[in-house]
C-alpha positions as a Python dict, from the first residue, in 0.01 Angstrom:
ca = {
    (1, 'M'): (0, 0, 0),
    (2, 'S'): (271, 243, 100),
    (3, 'G'): (475, 156, -207),
    (4, 'G'): (178, 232, -432),
    (5, 'A'): (119, 562, -258),
    (6, 'T'): (483, 652, -299),
    (7, 'D'): (472, 570, -669),
    (8, 'A'): (157, 779, -708),
    (9, 'A'): (316, 1074, -532),
    (10, 'L'): (619, 1056, -756),
    (11, 'A'): (396, 1034, -1060),
    (12, 'V'): (221, 1366, -982),
    (13, 'E'): (339, 1644, -1209),
    (14, 'P'): (657, 1477, -1329),
    (15, 'G'): (791, 1802, -1480),
    (16, 'T'): (768, 2002, -1160),
    (17, 'A'): (1077, 1880, -973),
    (18, 'P'): (1332, 1925, -1255),
    (19, 'A'): (1189, 2270, -1332),
    (20, 'R'): (1324, 2426, -1011),
    (21, 'P'): (1693, 2348, -1074),
    (22, 'R'): (1647, 2458, -1434),
    (23, 'L'): (1498, 2792, -1326),
    (24, 'A'): (1779, 2841, -1076),
    (25, 'L'): (2035, 2763, -1346),
    (26, 'D'): (1872, 3006, -1589),
    (27, 'G'): (1876, 3278, -1323),
    (28, 'L'): (2243, 3214, -1251),
    (29, 'V'): (2328, 3229, -1621),
    (30, 'A'): (2134, 3556, -1659),
    (31, 'R'): (2329, 3711, -1371),
    (32, 'L'): (2667, 3589, -1491),
    (33, 'A'): (2617, 3680, -1858),
    (34, 'P'): (2716, 4050, -1817),
    (35, 'L'): (3029, 3946, -1628),
    (36, 'V'): (3121, 3710, -1910),
    (37, 'G'): (3095, 3996, -2156),
    (38, 'L'): (3305, 4228, -1940),
    (39, 'F'): (3572, 3965, -1881),
    (40, 'G'): (3575, 3895, -2254),
    (41, 'L'): (3641, 4263, -2321),
    (42, 'L'): (3913, 4262, -2056),
    (43, 'G'): (4070, 3957, -2221),
    (44, 'L'): (4080, 4135, -2557),
    (45, 'W'): (4245, 4433, -2386),
    (46, 'F'): (4512, 4208, -2236),
    (47, 'A'): (4570, 4044, -2573),
    (48, 'G'): (4609, 4383, -2737),
    (49, 'G'): (4849, 4489, -2462),
    (50, 'L'): (5065, 4183, -2525),
    (51, 'I'): (5082, 4272, -2893),
    (52, 'L'): (5185, 4629, -2813),
    (53, 'E'): (5457, 4510, -2579),
    (54, 'S'): (5593, 4237, -2807),
    (55, 'V'): (5601, 4421, -3142),
    (56, 'P'): (5887, 4676, -3151),
    (57, 'A'): (5699, 4902, -3394),
    (58, 'Y'): (5424, 4949, -3134),
    (59, 'S'): (5641, 4970, -2823),
    (60, 'A'): (5586, 5347, -2792),
    (61, 'F'): (5218, 5276, -2729),
    (62, 'A'): (5276, 5018, -2456),
    (63, 'G'): (5106, 5254, -2211),
    (64, 'F'): (4772, 5142, -2355),
    (65, 'A'): (4830, 4796, -2207),
    (66, 'P'): (4618, 4704, -1905),
    (67, 'G'): (4905, 4711, -1654),
    (68, 'P'): (5021, 5073, -1706),
    (69, 'A'): (4666, 5194, -1777),
    (70, 'L'): (4518, 5046, -1458),
    (71, 'T'): (4808, 5182, -1254),
    (72, 'S'): (4749, 5527, -1397),
    (73, 'F'): (4375, 5488, -1337),
    (74, 'A'): (4436, 5415, -969),
    (75, 'E'): (4655, 5726, -951),
    (76, 'L'): (4381, 5937, -1111),
    (77, 'I'): (4131, 5818, -852),
    (78, 'A'): (4367, 5852, -554),
    (79, 'S'): (4486, 6201, -648),
    (80, 'G'): (4134, 6332, -714),
    (81, 'E'): (4226, 6428, -1069),
    (82, 'A'): (3954, 6199, -1202),
    (83, 'W'): (3682, 6394, -1022),
    (84, 'R'): (3834, 6731, -1115),
    (85, 'A'): (3826, 6630, -1481),
    (86, 'A'): (3483, 6467, -1470),
    (87, 'G'): (3307, 6746, -1276),
    (88, 'P'): (3304, 7012, -1551),
    (89, 'S'): (3213, 6751, -1812),
    (90, 'L'): (2918, 6626, -1608),
    (91, 'A'): (2801, 6985, -1557),
    (92, 'R'): (2810, 7049, -1932),
    (93, 'I'): (2632, 6721, -2004),
    (94, 'G'): (2363, 6809, -1750),
    (95, 'Q'): (2306, 7153, -1897),
    (96, 'G'): (2301, 7025, -2255),
    (97, 'L'): (2055, 6745, -2171),
    (98, 'A'): (1835, 6990, -1980),
    (99, 'V'): (1815, 7222, -2283),
    (100, 'A'): (1750, 6925, -2515),
    (101, 'F'): (1477, 6794, -2285),
    (102, 'L'): (1303, 7131, -2243),
    (103, 'L'): (1292, 7172, -2622),
    (104, 'G'): (1260, 6812, -2741),
    (105, 'A'): (986, 6681, -2511),
    (106, 'P'): (727, 6956, -2587),
    (107, 'L'): (806, 6939, -2958),
    (108, 'G'): (769, 6562, -2946),
    (109, 'L'): (429, 6596, -2779),
    (110, 'L'): (324, 6842, -3050),
    (111, 'V'): (448, 6627, -3339),
    (112, 'G'): (296, 6311, -3196),
    (113, 'S'): (-46, 6460, -3121),
    (114, 'S'): (-99, 6677, -3429),
    (115, 'P'): (-84, 6521, -3779),
    (116, 'L'): (-65, 6869, -3934),
    (117, 'A'): (230, 6966, -3713),
    (118, 'E'): (400, 6638, -3802),
    (119, 'R'): (364, 6702, -4176),
    (120, 'I'): (505, 7053, -4137),
    (121, 'L'): (790, 6978, -3897),
    (122, 'Q'): (899, 6628, -3998),
    (123, 'P'): (1100, 6730, -4310),
    (124, 'P'): (1307, 7008, -4145),
    (125, 'F'): (1359, 6800, -3831),
    (126, 'Q'): (1484, 6501, -4030),
    (127, 'L'): (1713, 6730, -4230),
    (128, 'L'): (1862, 6888, -3917),
    (129, 'R'): (1893, 6549, -3746),
    (130, 'M'): (2122, 6420, -4020),
    (131, 'I'): (2372, 6704, -3969),
    (132, 'S'): (2660, 6610, -3743),
    (133, 'P'): (2649, 6816, -3422),
    (134, 'L'): (3020, 6886, -3461),
    (135, 'A'): (2946, 7056, -3794),
    (136, 'W'): (2786, 7334, -3589),
    (137, 'M'): (3113, 7397, -3403),
    (138, 'P'): (3223, 7709, -3601),
    (139, 'I'): (2876, 7861, -3566),
    (140, 'A'): (2865, 7781, -3195),
    (141, 'V'): (3203, 7946, -3137),
    (142, 'L'): (3090, 8262, -3315),
    (143, 'T'): (2746, 8272, -3152),
    (144, 'F'): (2819, 8210, -2784),
    (145, 'P'): (3039, 8440, -2575),
    (146, 'S'): (3196, 8154, -2378),
    (147, 'W'): (3343, 7818, -2466),
    (148, 'D'): (3116, 7651, -2213),
    (149, 'G'): (2810, 7793, -2388),
    (150, 'A'): (2931, 7661, -2723),
    (151, 'I'): (2988, 7313, -2580),
    (152, 'V'): (2645, 7306, -2415),
    (153, 'F'): (2490, 7407, -2748),
    (154, 'L'): (2669, 7124, -2931),
    (155, 'I'): (2556, 6872, -2670),
    (156, 'A'): (2197, 6997, -2691),
    (157, 'A'): (2209, 6986, -3072),
    (158, 'A'): (2309, 6620, -3051),
    (159, 'A'): (2070, 6518, -2774),
    (160, 'I'): (1745, 6683, -2880),
    (161, 'W'): (1654, 6440, -3159),
    (162, 'P'): (1632, 6112, -2964),
    (163, 'I'): (1414, 6283, -2704),
    (164, 'L'): (1190, 6447, -2965),
    (165, 'F'): (1131, 6140, -3183),
    (166, 'A'): (1095, 5897, -2891),
    (167, 'T'): (834, 6124, -2734),
    (168, 'A'): (645, 6161, -3063),
    (169, 'A'): (644, 5785, -3116),
    (170, 'G'): (513, 5732, -2763),
    (171, 'V'): (228, 5980, -2813),
    (172, 'K'): (119, 5798, -3128),
    (173, 'R'): (91, 5474, -2931),
    (174, 'V'): (-139, 5620, -2665),
    (175, 'D'): (-467, 5426, -2667),
    (176, 'P'): (-743, 5655, -2804),
    (177, 'V'): (-983, 5494, -2558),
    (178, 'W'): (-794, 5658, -2270),
    (179, 'L'): (-835, 6000, -2430),
    (180, 'A'): (-1200, 5937, -2502),
    (181, 'M'): (-1259, 5837, -2139),
    (182, 'A'): (-1080, 6152, -2022),
    (183, 'R'): (-1302, 6369, -2246),
    (184, 'N'): (-1615, 6190, -2124),
    (185, 'L'): (-1510, 6270, -1768),
    (186, 'G'): (-1485, 6637, -1854),
    (187, 'A'): (-1111, 6672, -1908),
    (188, 'G'): (-1000, 6942, -2149),
    (189, 'P'): (-697, 6922, -2379),
    (190, 'L'): (-450, 7041, -2115),
    (191, 'A'): (-592, 6812, -1848),
    (192, 'S'): (-582, 6515, -2086),
    (193, 'L'): (-223, 6600, -2170),
    (194, 'R'): (-124, 6625, -1804),
    (195, 'R'): (-324, 6330, -1668),
    (196, 'V'): (-315, 6083, -1959),
    (197, 'V'): (-64, 6160, -2235),
    (198, 'V'): (240, 6260, -2031),
    (199, 'P'): (214, 5969, -1783),
    (200, 'A'): (155, 5727, -2072),
    (201, 'V'): (463, 5840, -2265),
    (202, 'L'): (692, 5894, -1965),
    (203, 'Q'): (875, 5570, -2033),
    (204, 'D'): (928, 5672, -2397),
    (205, 'I'): (1057, 6012, -2286),
    (206, 'L'): (1305, 5853, -2046),
    (207, 'T'): (1413, 5605, -2312),
    (208, 'G'): (1475, 5896, -2549),
    (209, 'L'): (1668, 6072, -2273),
    (210, 'R'): (1880, 5760, -2228),
    (211, 'L'): (1957, 5751, -2600),
    (212, 'A'): (2029, 6123, -2592),
    (213, 'L'): (2275, 6069, -2308),
    (214, 'G'): (2468, 5818, -2518),
    (215, 'V'): (2490, 6057, -2812),
    (216, 'A'): (2581, 6353, -2591),
    (217, 'W'): (2849, 6155, -2409),
    (218, 'I'): (3012, 6073, -2743),
    (219, 'V'): (2997, 6436, -2861),
    (220, 'L'): (3133, 6568, -2529),
    (221, 'V'): (3500, 6472, -2573),
    (222, 'P'): (3558, 6626, -2919),
    (223, 'A'): (3350, 6928, -2816),
    (224, 'E'): (3584, 6982, -2521),
    (225, 'Y'): (3877, 7003, -2763),
    (226, 'L'): (3767, 7366, -2795),
    (227, 'G'): (3930, 7637, -2590),
    (228, 'V'): (3826, 7507, -2246),
    (229, 'T'): (4091, 7415, -1990),
    (230, 'S'): (3887, 7161, -1796),
    (231, 'G'): (3688, 6846, -1853),
    (232, 'L'): (3751, 6495, -1977),
    (233, 'G'): (3804, 6603, -2338),
    (234, 'Y'): (4066, 6856, -2233),
    (235, 'A'): (4238, 6589, -2020),
    (236, 'I'): (4238, 6347, -2315),
    (237, 'N'): (4387, 6612, -2544),
    (238, 'D'): (4652, 6701, -2287),
    (239, 'A'): (4752, 6336, -2237),
    (240, 'R'): (4782, 6293, -2613),
    (241, 'D'): (4998, 6604, -2653),
    (242, 'T'): (5232, 6491, -2373),
    (243, 'L'): (5246, 6133, -2508),
    (244, 'S'): (5119, 6002, -2172),
    (245, 'Y'): (4950, 5700, -2322),
    (246, 'D'): (4896, 5524, -1990),
    (247, 'R'): (4711, 5830, -1860),
    (248, 'L'): (4520, 5857, -2187),
    (249, 'A'): (4406, 5495, -2157),
    (250, 'A'): (4309, 5555, -1793),
    (251, 'L'): (4096, 5853, -1897),
    (252, 'V'): (3929, 5648, -2168),
    (253, 'L'): (3847, 5386, -1905),
    (254, 'L'): (3710, 5658, -1675),
    (255, 'I'): (3489, 5796, -1952),
    (256, 'G'): (3353, 5449, -2024),
    (257, 'L'): (3278, 5373, -1659),
    (258, 'I'): (3102, 5704, -1595),
    (259, 'G'): (2898, 5672, -1914),
    (260, 'Y'): (2805, 5314, -1827),
    (261, 'A'): (2691, 5418, -1479),
    (262, 'L'): (2478, 5705, -1612),
    (263, 'D'): (2322, 5485, -1879),
    (264, 'S'): (2242, 5212, -1627),
    (265, 'A'): (2077, 5463, -1393),
    (266, 'L'): (1855, 5602, -1670),
    (267, 'G'): (1779, 5251, -1792),
    (268, 'R'): (1655, 5147, -1446),
    (269, 'L'): (1450, 5465, -1419),
    (270, 'A'): (1291, 5408, -1760),
    (271, 'A'): (1212, 5047, -1675),
    (272, 'R'): (1018, 5157, -1366),
    (273, 'A'): (823, 5430, -1546),
    (274, 'R'): (544, 5204, -1664),
    (275, 'W'): (200, 5360, -1636),
    (276, 'I'): (-126, 5172, -1619),
    (277, 'P'): (-441, 5387, -1624),
    (278, 'A'): (-674, 5353, -1331),
    (279, 'T'): (-990, 5162, -1404),
}
């Protein structure tokens, strides 16, 4: 009797028991996958460093190898030079993204909600979007009284388009039923915009801001080759001019780490900005 009961118990849901180890294994693989990618990149860096050290023609660039670069990186952190270089750059990025957001988000709401506005504005916006932000550098230098102002303008010129088009695409995906319900409840255009449209497209806006950050972070370094005497781009240019390749590699690593941290923070924020209308 007991043997039959045992057999029956084992026969219940035969796929349940193996599923737990499989789920645990899948979770472990998902957590380790980013580390595998980072260690793979580190391995390629070490391999490149070995090539630089072993080939006489490249020996002058041995400072790019991981050993000298990581030593210089530790010195940048310990001396505080890393924060002194990153501070002005982060301030310029923040100002440029703020300008891009204040212009791009409202324009995106307009383009996404008005077919007539989209037909009028889409051609010039697409034309301007295809112009490299760095092509505006001579105009920015002549227009703005300070180098900082010119750099902020270049960053904003690069960052506005992801925010604008992501916002417009989000507005187009808003369920018309939500807007109809808002009108039936007595909401006017501004109230519908504030209570329905903006919350519904917040995730799209933050996703556009995340994309804008990536573009702006790339534009930042060449933009800081202008007449400023601070920032990560200035530090990169100075390390190149003094042939301090270990310091140059350390600064490149610093730029990558800061950009990765900012992107991850915005990515987490965008992932949490899901809006479900109250029923």
